CSV table of C-alpha atoms in Angstrom, one decimal:
chain,number,residue,atom,x,y,z
A,1,MET,CA,-99.5,157.3,52.5
A,2,ARG,CA,-97.2,158.2,55.4
A,3,VAL,CA,-94.1,160.0,54.3
A,4,LYS,CA,-90.9,158.7,55.8
A,5,LYS,CA,-88.1,161.0,56.6
A,6,LEU,CA,-84.6,161.2,58.1
A,7,VAL,CA,-85.0,162.0,61.8
A,8,CYS,CA,-82.9,162.2,65.0
A,9,VAL,CA,-83.5,159.3,67.5
A,10,VAL,CA,-82.0,159.1,70.9
A,11,SER,CA,-81.9,155.7,72.5
A,12,PHE,CA,-81.6,155.2,76.3
A,13,ASN,CA,-80.6,152.4,78.8
A,14,ASN,CA,-84.0,152.7,80.5
A,15,THR,CA,-87.3,154.5,80.8
A,16,THR,CA,-86.1,156.7,83.6
A,17,GLU,CA,-83.3,158.2,81.4
A,18,ALA,CA,-85.8,158.8,78.6
A,19,ILE,CA,-88.2,160.6,80.9
A,20,ALA,CA,-85.3,162.6,82.3
A,21,PHE,CA,-84.3,163.6,78.9
A,22,GLU,CA,-87.9,164.5,77.9
A,23,GLU,CA,-88.1,166.9,80.8
A,24,GLU,CA,-84.8,168.7,79.7
A,25,ALA,CA,-85.8,168.7,76.0
A,26,LYS,CA,-89.1,170.3,76.8
A,27,LYS,CA,-87.5,172.9,78.9
A,28,LYS,CA,-85.1,173.7,75.9
A,29,GLY,CA,-88.3,174.2,73.8
A,30,LEU,CA,-87.6,171.1,71.6
A,31,GLN,CA,-90.8,169.9,69.7
A,32,GLY,CA,-89.8,166.2,69.6
A,33,ARG,CA,-91.4,163.5,71.6
A,34,ILE,CA,-91.1,160.0,73.2
A,35,ILE,CA,-91.6,157.1,70.9
A,36,PRO,CA,-91.4,153.3,71.2
A,37,LEU,CA,-87.8,152.3,70.5
A,38,PRO,CA,-87.7,151.7,66.7
A,39,ARG,CA,-87.1,148.3,65.5
A,40,GLN,CA,-84.2,149.5,63.4
A,41,ILE,CA,-82.5,150.2,66.8
A,42,SER,CA,-83.7,147.2,68.9
A,43,SER,CA,-86.6,145.0,69.3
A,44,GLY,CA,-86.3,144.8,73.1
A,45,CYS,CA,-88.9,147.4,74.1
A,46,GLY,CA,-88.2,150.7,75.6
A,47,LEU,CA,-88.5,154.4,74.9
A,48,ALA,CA,-86.6,156.8,72.7
A,49,TRP,CA,-86.7,160.6,71.9
A,50,LYS,CA,-87.6,161.4,68.3
A,51,ASP,CA,-86.8,164.8,66.9
A,52,ASP,CA,-86.2,166.7,63.6
A,53,ILE,CA,-82.9,166.0,62.2
A,54,GLU,CA,-82.0,169.8,62.1
A,55,ASN,CA,-82.0,169.6,66.0
A,56,ILE,CA,-79.4,166.9,66.2
A,57,ASP,CA,-76.6,169.3,67.4
A,58,ILE,CA,-78.8,170.9,70.0
A,59,ILE,CA,-79.7,167.5,71.2
A,60,LYS,CA,-76.1,166.3,71.4
A,61,GLU,CA,-75.3,169.4,73.3
A,62,LEU,CA,-78.2,169.0,75.7
A,63,LEU,CA,-77.2,165.5,76.5
A,64,LYS,CA,-73.6,166.6,77.3
A,65,GLU,CA,-74.9,169.6,79.3
A,66,THR,CA,-77.3,167.5,81.5
A,67,GLN,CA,-75.1,164.4,81.8
A,68,ILE,CA,-78.2,162.3,81.4
A,69,PRO,CA,-76.9,158.8,80.5
A,70,PHE,CA,-78.1,157.5,77.0
A,71,LYS,CA,-77.2,154.7,74.6
A,72,GLU,CA,-76.8,156.4,71.3
A,73,VAL,CA,-77.9,159.3,69.0
A,74,HIS,CA,-79.2,157.8,65.8
A,75,GLN,CA,-80.1,159.2,62.4
A,76,ILE,CA,-82.7,156.9,60.8
A,77,VAL,CA,-85.6,157.1,58.3
A,78,LEU,CA,-88.9,156.8,60.1
B,1,MET,CA,-109.2,155.6,119.0
B,2,ILE,CA,-106.1,157.3,120.1
B,3,TYR,CA,-103.2,156.1,118.1
B,4,PHE,CA,-99.7,156.0,119.6
B,5,ASP,CA,-98.0,153.6,117.3
B,6,THR,CA,-96.6,155.8,114.7
B,7,ALA,CA,-93.2,154.0,114.8
B,8,ALA,CA,-94.9,151.0,113.4
B,9,THR,CA,-96.8,152.9,110.7
B,10,SER,CA,-98.1,156.5,110.4
B,11,TYR,CA,-101.7,156.3,111.0
B,12,HIS,CA,-102.5,159.9,110.4
B,13,LYS,CA,-101.7,161.1,106.9
B,14,PRO,CA,-101.7,164.5,105.3
B,15,PRO,CA,-105.1,164.8,103.5
B,16,GLN,CA,-103.2,165.7,100.3
B,17,THR,CA,-101.6,162.2,100.4
B,18,ALA,CA,-104.9,160.4,100.5
B,19,SER,CA,-106.1,162.7,97.6
B,20,ALA,CA,-103.1,162.0,95.6
B,21,VAL,CA,-103.6,158.2,96.0
B,22,TYR,CA,-107.2,158.5,95.2
B,23,ASN,CA,-106.5,160.5,92.0
B,24,ALA,CA,-103.7,158.3,91.0
B,25,LEU,CA,-106.1,155.3,91.3
B,26,LEU,CA,-108.6,156.9,89.0
B,27,GLY,CA,-106.1,157.3,86.2
B,28,THR,CA,-102.5,155.9,86.2
B,29,GLY,CA,-101.0,153.6,83.8
B,30,SER,CA,-98.1,151.3,84.3
B,31,SER,CA,-94.8,153.2,84.6
B,32,GLY,CA,-92.1,152.2,82.0
B,33,ARG,CA,-94.4,149.8,80.1
B,34,GLY,CA,-95.5,151.6,77.1
B,35,GLU,CA,-95.5,154.7,75.1
B,36,HIS,CA,-99.2,155.8,75.5
B,37,GLY,CA,-100.1,158.8,77.6
B,38,ALA,CA,-101.2,156.9,80.7
B,39,SER,CA,-98.1,155.0,80.9
B,40,LEU,CA,-95.8,158.0,80.2
B,41,ASP,CA,-97.7,160.1,82.8
B,42,ALA,CA,-96.9,157.3,85.3
B,43,SER,CA,-93.2,157.4,84.3
B,44,ARG,CA,-93.2,161.2,84.6
B,45,LEU,CA,-94.8,161.1,88.0
B,46,LEU,CA,-92.2,158.6,89.2
B,47,PHE,CA,-89.3,160.5,87.6
B,48,SER,CA,-90.5,163.7,89.3
B,49,LEU,CA,-90.6,161.8,92.7
B,50,ARG,CA,-87.1,160.4,92.1
B,51,LYS,CA,-85.9,164.0,91.8
B,52,GLU,CA,-87.7,165.0,95.0
B,53,VAL,CA,-86.3,162.1,97.0
B,54,SER,CA,-82.8,162.7,95.6
B,55,ASP,CA,-83.1,166.4,96.8
B,56,PHE,CA,-84.5,165.4,100.1
B,57,PHE,CA,-81.6,163.2,101.0
B,58,ASN,CA,-79.1,165.3,99.0
B,59,LEU,CA,-78.1,162.3,96.8
B,60,GLN,CA,-77.8,164.6,93.8
B,61,ASN,CA,-78.8,161.8,91.4
B,62,PRO,CA,-82.4,160.9,90.7
B,63,LEU,CA,-81.4,157.9,88.6
B,64,ASN,CA,-79.9,156.2,91.7
B,65,VAL,CA,-83.3,156.4,93.6
B,66,VAL,CA,-84.9,153.0,93.5
B,67,PHE,CA,-88.4,152.3,94.5
B,68,THR,CA,-89.1,149.2,96.6
B,69,SER,CA,-92.0,148.1,98.8
B,70,ASN,CA,-90.5,149.0,102.1
B,71,SER,CA,-87.3,149.4,104.2
B,72,THR,CA,-87.1,145.7,104.5
B,73,GLU,CA,-86.9,145.2,100.8
B,74,SER,CA,-84.4,148.1,100.5
B,75,LEU,CA,-82.1,146.5,103.1
B,76,ASN,CA,-82.3,143.1,101.6
B,77,ILE,CA,-81.2,144.7,98.2
B,78,ALA,CA,-78.4,146.3,99.9
B,79,ILE,CA,-77.3,143.4,102.1
B,80,GLN,CA,-77.8,140.6,99.7
B,81,GLY,CA,-76.8,142.5,96.6
B,82,LEU,CA,-73.5,144.1,97.9
B,83,LEU,CA,-72.0,141.4,100.1
B,84,LYS,CA,-70.1,138.5,98.5
B,85,PRO,CA,-68.9,135.3,100.2
B,86,GLY,CA,-65.7,136.2,102.0
B,87,ASP,CA,-66.7,139.7,102.7
B,88,HIS,CA,-66.9,141.0,106.3
B,89,CYS,CA,-69.8,143.2,107.4
B,90,ILE,CA,-70.2,145.0,110.8
B,91,SER,CA,-73.5,145.7,112.4
B,92,SER,CA,-74.9,145.6,115.9
B,93,LYS,CA,-77.0,143.4,118.0
B,94,LEU,CA,-79.4,146.2,118.5
B,95,GLU,CA,-80.6,146.3,114.9
B,96,HIS,CA,-84.1,145.4,113.6
B,97,ASN,CA,-84.7,142.0,112.2
B,98,SER,CA,-84.8,143.6,108.7
B,99,VAL,CA,-81.0,144.0,109.1
B,100,LEU,CA,-80.3,141.0,111.4
B,101,ARG,CA,-82.1,138.4,109.3
B,102,PRO,CA,-80.6,139.2,105.9
B,103,LEU,CA,-77.2,139.2,107.5
B,104,TYR,CA,-77.8,135.8,109.2
B,105,TYR,CA,-78.8,134.6,105.8
B,106,MET,CA,-75.7,136.0,104.2
B,107,GLU,CA,-73.6,134.2,107.0
B,108,LYS,CA,-74.9,131.0,105.6
B,109,GLN,CA,-73.7,132.2,102.1
B,110,GLY,CA,-70.2,132.6,103.3
B,111,VAL,CA,-70.3,136.3,104.4
B,112,GLU,CA,-68.6,137.0,107.7
B,113,ALA,CA,-70.6,139.2,110.1
B,114,THR,CA,-69.7,140.9,113.4
B,115,PHE,CA,-72.6,142.1,115.6
B,116,LEU,CA,-71.4,144.7,118.1
B,117,ASP,CA,-73.0,146.0,121.4
B,118,ASP,CA,-72.8,149.5,120.0
B,119,ASP,CA,-71.6,151.4,116.9
B,120,ASN,CA,-68.0,151.7,118.0
B,121,PHE,CA,-66.8,149.7,115.1
B,122,GLU,CA,-63.4,151.1,114.0
B,123,GLU,CA,-61.3,148.6,115.9
B,124,HIS,CA,-63.3,145.7,114.4
B,125,ILE,CA,-62.5,146.6,110.8
B,126,LYS,CA,-60.5,143.8,109.1
B,127,LYS,CA,-58.9,143.5,105.7
B,128,ASN,CA,-62.0,141.9,104.2
B,129,THR,CA,-64.5,144.3,105.8
B,130,LYS,CA,-66.6,145.7,103.0
B,131,ALA,CA,-69.7,147.3,104.7
B,132,VAL,CA,-71.3,148.5,108.0
B,133,VAL,CA,-75.0,148.4,108.4
B,134,PHE,CA,-76.6,150.6,111.2
B,135,GLN,CA,-80.0,151.8,112.1
B,136,HIS,CA,-80.1,155.6,112.3
B,137,ALA,CA,-82.8,155.8,115.0
B,138,SER,CA,-83.8,152.9,117.3
B,139,ASN,CA,-87.6,151.7,117.0
B,140,VAL,CA,-87.3,150.7,120.6
B,141,THR,CA,-85.4,153.3,122.5
B,142,GLY,CA,-85.8,156.3,120.2
B,143,ASN,CA,-82.2,157.0,120.4
B,144,VAL,CA,-80.4,158.3,117.4
B,145,ARG,CA,-76.9,157.3,116.1
B,146,ASP,CA,-74.2,159.8,115.1
B,147,ILE,CA,-74.2,159.2,111.4
B,148,LYS,CA,-71.6,161.8,110.7
B,149,ARG,CA,-69.1,160.0,112.8
B,150,ILE,CA,-69.9,156.6,111.2
B,151,GLY,CA,-69.7,158.1,107.8
B,152,GLU,CA,-66.3,159.6,108.6
B,153,ILE,CA,-64.9,156.3,109.7
B,154,CYS,CA,-66.4,154.5,106.6
B,155,LYS,CA,-64.7,157.1,104.4
B,156,LYS,CA,-61.4,156.8,106.1
B,157,HIS,CA,-61.4,153.0,105.7
B,158,ASN,CA,-63.2,152.9,102.3
B,159,LEU,CA,-66.2,151.0,103.6
B,160,LEU,CA,-69.8,151.1,102.3
B,161,PHE,CA,-72.1,152.7,104.8
B,162,ILE,CA,-75.6,151.2,104.7
B,163,LEU,CA,-78.1,153.2,106.7
B,164,ASP,CA,-81.4,151.8,107.9
B,165,ALA,CA,-83.3,155.1,108.0
B,166,ALA,CA,-86.8,153.3,108.6
B,167,GLN,CA,-87.5,155.3,111.8
B,168,SER,CA,-85.7,158.6,111.1
B,169,ALA,CA,-86.6,159.5,107.4
B,170,GLY,CA,-89.1,162.3,107.5
B,171,LEU,CA,-88.2,163.3,111.1
B,172,ILE,CA,-84.4,163.9,110.9
B,173,PRO,CA,-82.9,165.6,107.9
B,174,ILE,CA,-80.3,163.1,106.4
B,175,ASP,CA,-77.6,164.4,104.0
B,176,MET,CA,-76.2,161.5,102.1
B,177,LYS,CA,-73.3,163.4,100.6
B,178,GLU,CA,-72.3,165.2,103.9
B,179,ASN,CA,-72.4,161.9,106.0
B,180,ASN,CA,-70.8,159.7,103.3
B,181,ILE,CA,-73.8,157.4,103.2
B,182,SER,CA,-73.4,154.7,100.5
B,183,VAL,CA,-76.9,153.3,100.8
B,184,LEU,CA,-79.9,154.8,102.4
B,185,CYS,CA,-83.0,152.5,103.0
B,186,ALA,CA,-86.4,153.8,104.1
B,187,SER,CA,-90.0,153.0,104.0
B,188,GLY,CA,-92.7,155.4,102.8
B,189,HIS,CA,-95.3,154.5,105.4
B,190,LYS,CA,-93.5,155.6,108.7
B,191,GLY,CA,-92.1,159.1,109.1
B,192,LEU,CA,-92.5,159.9,105.5
B,193,LEU,CA,-96.3,159.7,106.1
B,194,ALA,CA,-96.9,157.8,102.8
B,195,PRO,CA,-99.0,154.7,102.0
B,196,GLN,CA,-97.7,151.2,103.0
B,197,GLY,CA,-96.1,149.4,100.1
B,198,THR,CA,-93.8,152.2,99.3
B,199,GLY,CA,-90.1,152.1,99.9
B,200,ILE,CA,-86.9,153.7,98.7
B,201,ILE,CA,-83.2,152.8,98.4
B,202,CYS,CA,-80.9,155.6,97.6
B,203,LEU,CA,-77.5,154.6,96.1
B,204,ALA,CA,-74.4,156.9,96.2
B,205,PRO,CA,-72.4,157.1,92.9
B,206,GLY,CA,-70.7,153.8,92.1
B,207,VAL,CA,-72.7,151.7,94.6
B,208,PHE,CA,-74.3,148.9,92.4
B,209,PRO,CA,-76.0,146.1,94.1
B,210,GLU,CA,-76.9,142.9,92.3
B,211,PRO,CA,-80.7,142.7,91.8
B,212,LEU,CA,-82.9,140.9,94.4
B,213,LYS,CA,-85.7,140.4,91.9
B,214,TYR,CA,-85.6,139.4,88.3
B,215,GLY,CA,-88.5,140.0,85.8
B,216,GLY,CA,-90.1,142.6,83.6
B,217,SER,CA,-88.2,145.9,83.2
B,218,GLY,CA,-89.8,147.5,80.2
B,219,VAL,CA,-86.5,147.6,78.3
B,220,GLU,CA,-84.1,145.0,76.8
B,221,SER,CA,-86.7,142.3,76.9
B,222,PHE,CA,-84.7,139.9,75.0
B,223,SER,CA,-81.8,140.0,77.3
B,224,LYS,CA,-81.5,137.2,79.9
B,225,ASP,CA,-80.3,139.6,82.5
B,226,MET,CA,-81.8,142.6,84.2
B,227,PRO,CA,-80.9,145.8,82.3
B,228,LYS,CA,-77.6,147.2,83.5
B,229,ALA,CA,-78.6,150.8,84.3
B,230,LEU,CA,-80.2,152.1,87.5
B,231,PRO,CA,-82.9,152.5,88.6
B,232,GLU,CA,-84.7,149.9,86.5
B,233,ARG,CA,-81.9,147.2,87.3
B,234,LEU,CA,-83.4,146.9,90.7
B,235,GLU,CA,-87.0,147.4,90.0
B,236,ALA,CA,-88.3,144.2,88.3
B,237,GLY,CA,-92.1,144.1,88.0
B,238,THR,CA,-94.6,146.9,88.0
B,239,LEU,CA,-94.1,149.6,90.5
B,240,ASN,CA,-96.7,150.8,93.1
B,241,ALA,CA,-97.3,154.1,91.2
B,242,HIS,CA,-100.6,154.6,93.2
B,243,GLY,CA,-98.8,154.4,96.5
B,244,LEU,CA,-95.8,156.4,95.2
B,245,ALA,CA,-98.2,159.2,94.1
B,246,GLY,CA,-99.0,159.4,97.7
B,247,LEU,CA,-95.3,159.5,98.9
B,248,LYS,CA,-94.8,162.4,96.5
B,249,ALA,CA,-97.6,164.3,98.1
B,250,SER,CA,-96.3,163.4,101.6
B,251,LEU,CA,-92.8,164.5,100.8
B,252,GLU,CA,-94.2,167.9,99.6
B,253,TYR,CA,-96.1,168.1,102.9
B,254,ILE,CA,-93.0,167.3,104.9
B,255,LYS,CA,-90.9,169.9,103.0
B,256,GLU,CA,-93.5,172.6,103.5
B,257,THR,CA,-94.1,171.8,107.2
B,258,GLY,CA,-90.3,171.2,107.9
B,259,GLN,CA,-88.8,168.0,109.4
B,260,GLU,CA,-87.6,170.0,112.3
B,261,ASN,CA,-91.1,171.3,113.2
B,262,ILE,CA,-92.6,167.8,112.7
B,263,LEU,CA,-90.0,166.3,115.1
B,264,ASN,CA,-90.2,169.0,117.7
B,265,GLN,CA,-94.0,168.9,117.9
B,266,ALA,CA,-94.0,165.1,118.2
B,267,ASN,CA,-91.1,165.1,120.8
B,268,ASN,CA,-92.9,167.8,122.7
B,269,LEU,CA,-95.9,165.4,123.2
B,270,ALA,CA,-93.5,162.5,124.0
B,271,GLU,CA,-92.0,164.7,126.8
B,272,ILE,CA,-95.3,165.6,128.2
B,273,PHE,CA,-96.1,161.8,128.3
B,274,TYR,CA,-92.7,161.0,129.9
B,275,GLN,CA,-93.1,163.7,132.6
B,276,GLY,CA,-96.6,162.4,133.3
B,277,ILE,CA,-95.7,158.8,134.0
B,278,LYS,CA,-92.0,159.0,135.1
B,279,ASP,CA,-92.9,159.0,138.9
B,280,ILE,CA,-95.0,155.9,138.7
B,281,PRO,CA,-93.6,153.5,141.3
B,282,GLY,CA,-91.4,150.7,139.6
B,283,ILE,CA,-91.5,152.2,136.1
B,284,LYS,CA,-88.4,151.5,134.0
B,285,PHE,CA,-87.7,153.5,130.8
B,286,TYR,CA,-85.5,152.0,128.0
B,287,GLY,CA,-83.1,154.3,126.3
B,288,ASP,CA,-81.1,157.4,126.9
B,289,TYR,CA,-83.3,160.2,127.8
B,290,ASN,CA,-80.5,162.8,128.2
B,291,SER,CA,-79.5,162.7,124.6
B,292,ASN,CA,-80.2,165.9,122.6
B,293,LEU,CA,-81.6,164.2,119.6
B,294,ARG,CA,-84.3,161.6,120.0
B,295,ILE,CA,-87.3,160.4,118.0
B,296,PRO,CA,-90.7,160.5,119.6
B,297,ILE,CA,-90.7,157.1,121.3
B,298,ILE,CA,-91.2,156.3,124.9
B,299,SER,CA,-90.6,152.7,125.9
B,300,PHE,CA,-91.1,151.4,129.4
B,301,ASN,CA,-92.2,148.7,131.7
B,302,ILE,CA,-94.0,148.8,135.1
B,303,ARG,CA,-92.4,146.5,137.5
B,304,ASP,CA,-92.8,142.9,136.1
B,305,ILE,CA,-96.2,143.4,134.4
B,306,PHE,CA,-96.3,141.7,131.1
B,307,ALA,CA,-96.1,144.4,128.4
B,308,GLY,CA,-98.6,142.7,126.2
B,309,ASP,CA,-101.2,142.9,129.1
B,310,ILE,CA,-100.7,146.7,129.4
B,311,ALA,CA,-101.1,147.1,125.7
B,312,ASP,CA,-104.2,144.9,125.6
B,313,GLU,CA,-105.9,146.8,128.4
B,314,LEU,CA,-104.9,150.1,126.9
B,315,PHE,CA,-106.8,149.2,123.7
B,316,GLU,CA,-109.7,147.3,125.2
B,317,ARG,CA,-110.6,149.7,127.9
B,318,PHE,CA,-109.2,153.0,126.7
B,319,ALA,CA,-109.1,152.6,123.0
B,320,ILE,CA,-105.4,153.6,123.1
B,321,ALA,CA,-103.3,151.8,120.5
B,322,VAL,CA,-99.7,151.1,121.4
B,323,ARG,CA,-97.1,148.4,120.7
B,324,ALA,CA,-96.0,145.7,123.0
B,325,GLY,CA,-93.8,142.7,122.5
B,326,ALA,CA,-90.3,142.4,121.0
B,327,HIS,CA,-90.5,145.1,118.4
B,328,CYS,CA,-88.7,142.8,115.8
B,329,ALA,CA,-85.5,143.6,117.7
B,330,PRO,CA,-84.5,140.5,119.6
B,331,GLY,CA,-81.1,141.9,120.5
B,332,VAL,CA,-82.5,145.0,122.3
B,333,HIS,CA,-84.5,142.7,124.6
B,334,GLU,CA,-81.5,140.4,125.3
B,335,TYR,CA,-79.6,143.6,126.1
B,336,PHE,CA,-82.3,144.9,128.5
B,337,GLY,CA,-83.3,141.4,129.8
B,338,THR,CA,-86.8,141.9,128.5
B,339,THR,CA,-87.2,138.8,126.3
B,340,LYS,CA,-90.0,137.4,128.4
B,341,GLN,CA,-91.7,140.6,129.5
B,342,GLY,CA,-91.5,142.6,126.3
B,343,ILE,CA,-91.6,146.5,126.2
B,344,VAL,CA,-94.5,148.8,126.1
B,345,ARG,CA,-93.8,151.3,123.4
B,346,PHE,CA,-95.7,154.6,122.9
B,347,SER,CA,-94.7,156.4,119.7
B,348,PHE,CA,-96.0,159.8,118.9
B,349,SER,CA,-97.0,161.8,115.7
B,350,HIS,CA,-97.2,165.5,115.4
B,351,PHE,CA,-100.8,164.9,114.4
B,352,ASN,CA,-101.5,163.7,118.0
B,353,THR,CA,-102.9,166.2,120.4
B,354,GLU,CA,-102.0,167.2,124.0
B,355,ASP,CA,-105.4,166.0,125.2
B,356,GLU,CA,-104.7,162.6,123.7
B,357,VAL,CA,-101.4,162.4,125.5
B,358,LEU,CA,-103.1,163.4,128.8
B,359,GLU,CA,-105.6,160.6,128.3
B,360,GLY,CA,-102.6,158.2,127.7
B,361,ILE,CA,-101.0,159.3,131.0
B,362,ARG,CA,-104.4,158.8,132.8
B,363,ALA,CA,-104.9,155.3,131.5
B,364,VAL,CA,-101.2,154.2,132.3
B,365,ARG,CA,-101.7,155.5,135.8
B,366,ILE,CA,-105.1,153.7,136.3
B,367,LEU,CA,-103.6,150.4,135.1
B,368,GLU,CA,-100.6,150.8,137.4
B,369,GLU,CA,-102.7,151.3,140.5
B,370,GLU,CA,-104.8,148.3,139.6
B,371,TYR,CA,-101.8,146.0,139.3
B,372,ARG,CA,-100.5,146.9,142.8
């Protein structure tokens, strides 16, 4: 059975923002990845960045530093 | 065939452009439409191209690089998406139909448009003037406008500066920031040496046109409107990732080769051609040949010979491809009095050779003698 756990998910306004963030996250050495936008956030399609909850501060800092637009940083169980 | 119609479309492409399109055809998903590797790779490819385009024109914002199918679509987005009934827009009579026709259409929607004989527009600015639209380089005369001066006047009067860079992009470096360009419109298939069906519109910060097309966007699927954020707001429908892969390779080629080198090489060929035909009896050139900056276009007529006849014989007898006719620029022909005769246009690429140019000279001279 899949074990669910609390994770950090960043939602974006569009695909381009998600891809722009992916590139910066990889440069930073983050191990997360692009996932389909979870239904808890929205059912309207799109991409999100999923990462370990421990990395939430690094992610928030990276969003600030790169000025990449995004919708929200969520903490959800996936 | 000897191809001298580069201003219509670049016939010679860098080999790496063809390879990039070929490779993309063998394995590219739909960008922005899914989370699997093939789709993400397409999205990554396009984002990396957005960054390159943003750098190329010093836009400094890859999210404001929007992909279209050509300059015409880009100009339609800019003109139809930024002007509202009651707004005034200034342009010139010498523009391409890709500017004129959208403006004529907007006039029917209640936009006021002024078409000048040149680009001295400052005295024509009114309270409701919102934008100016000008071609950077003429597809008929090869002359180049001073975009720095236009941009300065636009900045002073807080006007949007929409630049039609169809003929100049890839040949003349364009700095959007330095020249206060609000919107840059270009095709991939001309000076940018990329496949047909690729185009770009670059938007300065805060410039936010209404979409021209509505449809799938890959995000916010249950919203009745297009998503608010750029670039997807203006990119309804699946993008031409295969062609855009080619644009990416072409841009890299242009950066490596240098726009200045490309322009100089092509202009040198144009100059050889000009020198080789300028003493033909009754030849008339169109455009200012004394200006420092030109793009590699030589347009002319010989006496009253119909331009279409010259182009036809050049191709049928000498396998030389040139453009005759109106060049989609009716105002230019009214200005020169060539609406009936048309104009013969030779446009050169840095991929052309001197031998090809010499053959072009020989052919024109033979035809001229026969028409005496």
